[in-house]
C-alpha positions as a Python dict, from the first residue, in 0.01 Angstrom:
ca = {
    (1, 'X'): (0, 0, 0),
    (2, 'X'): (-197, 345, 76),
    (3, 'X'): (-144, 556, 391),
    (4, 'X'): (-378, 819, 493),
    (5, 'X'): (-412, 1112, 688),
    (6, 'X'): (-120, 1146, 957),
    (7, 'X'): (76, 811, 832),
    (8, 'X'): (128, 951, 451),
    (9, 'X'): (201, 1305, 569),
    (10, 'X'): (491, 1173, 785),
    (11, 'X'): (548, 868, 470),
    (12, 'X'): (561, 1150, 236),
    (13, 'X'): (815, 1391, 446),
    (14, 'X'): (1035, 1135, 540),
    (15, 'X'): (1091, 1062, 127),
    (16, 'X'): (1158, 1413, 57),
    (17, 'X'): (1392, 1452, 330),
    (18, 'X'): (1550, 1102, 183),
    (19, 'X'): (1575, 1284, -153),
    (20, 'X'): (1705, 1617, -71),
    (21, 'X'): (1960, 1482, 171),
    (22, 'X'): (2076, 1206, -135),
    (23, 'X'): (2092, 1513, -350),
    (24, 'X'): (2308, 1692, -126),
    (25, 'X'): (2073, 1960, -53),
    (26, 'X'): (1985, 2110, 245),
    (27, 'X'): (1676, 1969, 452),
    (28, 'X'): (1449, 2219, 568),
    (29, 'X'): (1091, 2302, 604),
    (30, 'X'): (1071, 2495, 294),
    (31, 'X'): (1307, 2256, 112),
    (32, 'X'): (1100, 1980, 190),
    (33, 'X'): (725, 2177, 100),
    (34, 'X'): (895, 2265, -236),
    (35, 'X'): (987, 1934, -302),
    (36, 'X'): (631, 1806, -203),
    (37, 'X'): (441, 2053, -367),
    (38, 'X'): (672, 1930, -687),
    (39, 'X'): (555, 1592, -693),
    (40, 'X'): (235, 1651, -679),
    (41, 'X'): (149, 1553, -300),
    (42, 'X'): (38, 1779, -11),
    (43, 'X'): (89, 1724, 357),
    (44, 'X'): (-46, 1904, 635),
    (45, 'X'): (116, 2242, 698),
    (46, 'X'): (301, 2176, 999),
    (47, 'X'): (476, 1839, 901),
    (48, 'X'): (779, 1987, 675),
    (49, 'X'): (875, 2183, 976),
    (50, 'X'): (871, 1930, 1192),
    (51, 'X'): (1110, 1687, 1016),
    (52, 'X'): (1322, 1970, 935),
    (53, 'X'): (1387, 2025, 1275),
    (54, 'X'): (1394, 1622, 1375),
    (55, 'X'): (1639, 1557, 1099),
    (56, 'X'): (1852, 1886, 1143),
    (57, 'X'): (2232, 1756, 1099),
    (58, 'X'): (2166, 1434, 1141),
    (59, 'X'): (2009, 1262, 826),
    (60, 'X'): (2316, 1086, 733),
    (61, 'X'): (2325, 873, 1099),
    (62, 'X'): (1937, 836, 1036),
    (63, 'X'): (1980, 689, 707),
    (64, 'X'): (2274, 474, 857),
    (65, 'X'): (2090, 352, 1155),
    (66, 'X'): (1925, 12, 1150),
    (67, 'X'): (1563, 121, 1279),
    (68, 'X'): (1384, 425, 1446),
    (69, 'X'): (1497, 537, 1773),
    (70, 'X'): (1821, 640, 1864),
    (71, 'X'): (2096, 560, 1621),
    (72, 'X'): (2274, 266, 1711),
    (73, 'X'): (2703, 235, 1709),
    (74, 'X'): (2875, 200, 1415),
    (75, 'X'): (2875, -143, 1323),
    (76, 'X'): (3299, -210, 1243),
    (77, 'X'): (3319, -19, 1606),
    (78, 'X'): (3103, -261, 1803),
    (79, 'X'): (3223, -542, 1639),
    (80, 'X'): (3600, -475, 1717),
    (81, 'X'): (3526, -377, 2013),
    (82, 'X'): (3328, -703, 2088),
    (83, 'X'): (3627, -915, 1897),
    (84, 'X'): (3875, -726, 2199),
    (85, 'X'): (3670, -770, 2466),
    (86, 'X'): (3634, -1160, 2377),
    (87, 'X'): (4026, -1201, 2342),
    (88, 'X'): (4145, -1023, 2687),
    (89, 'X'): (3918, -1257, 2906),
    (90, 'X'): (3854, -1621, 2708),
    (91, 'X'): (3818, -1762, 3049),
    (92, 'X'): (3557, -1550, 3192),
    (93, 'X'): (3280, -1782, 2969),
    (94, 'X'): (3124, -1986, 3209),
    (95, 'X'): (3053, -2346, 3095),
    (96, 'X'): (2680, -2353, 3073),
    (97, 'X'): (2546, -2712, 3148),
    (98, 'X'): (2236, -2854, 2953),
    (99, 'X'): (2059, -3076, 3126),
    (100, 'X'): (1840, -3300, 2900),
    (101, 'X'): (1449, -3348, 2975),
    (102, 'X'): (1230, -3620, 2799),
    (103, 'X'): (934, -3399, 2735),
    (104, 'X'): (712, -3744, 2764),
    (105, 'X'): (840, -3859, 3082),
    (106, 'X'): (572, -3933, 3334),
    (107, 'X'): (322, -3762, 3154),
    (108, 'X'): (34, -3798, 2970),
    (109, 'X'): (7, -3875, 2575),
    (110, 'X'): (-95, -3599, 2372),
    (111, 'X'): (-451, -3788, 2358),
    (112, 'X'): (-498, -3765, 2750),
    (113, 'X'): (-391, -4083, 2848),
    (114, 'X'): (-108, -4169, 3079),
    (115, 'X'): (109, -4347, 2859),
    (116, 'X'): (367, -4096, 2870),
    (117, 'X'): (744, -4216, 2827),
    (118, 'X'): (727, -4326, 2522),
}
């Protein structure tokens, strides 16, 4: 897989901030340039700032989220919370009714022709 230009800058800044944060040091812009500079890559000047200040107290619920955006609930939380919810009002499920449809019925075949039903 190869990024370039703006998609390995931000690639390459968001595994340094990974690595400094699972090393329990501190991410910032000049903790994350060092750390580039280190392995041999380069990123434009103004990225390490700006994930120093996106990630700033926060990489842990980043890391622990399950996709980008805002970081969802924890997990055990919403799930007890769900399991509660479910158990105070059992009744409140409304029966949904199915009603079957033959998808042939008064049709036409799948060649055209009306011998739909079967």
């Amino acid at each position: 897989m190869a990024f370039v230009g703006g998609d390995k800058d931000g690639f390459v800044c968001s595994l340094a901030a990974m690595a400094l944060y699972d090393g329990d040091a501190e991410v910032t812009a000049d903790q994350l340039t060092a750390l580039i500079n280190a392995t041999g890559n380069s990123v434009e000047p103004y990225w390490p700032s700006l994930f120093a200040s996106a990630v700033a107290g926060k990489m842990g619920e980043i890391i622990a989220s399950r996709g980008a955006g805002a970081a969802p609930a924890p997990v055990a939380a919403a799930g007890a919370a769900a399991g509660a919810a479910e158990a105070d009002a059992p009744a409140a499920k409304a029966k949904v009714e199915v009603e079957e449809v033959d998808a042939l019925e008064g049709g036409m075949d799948m060649f055209g022709g009306d011998a739909g039903g079967g």
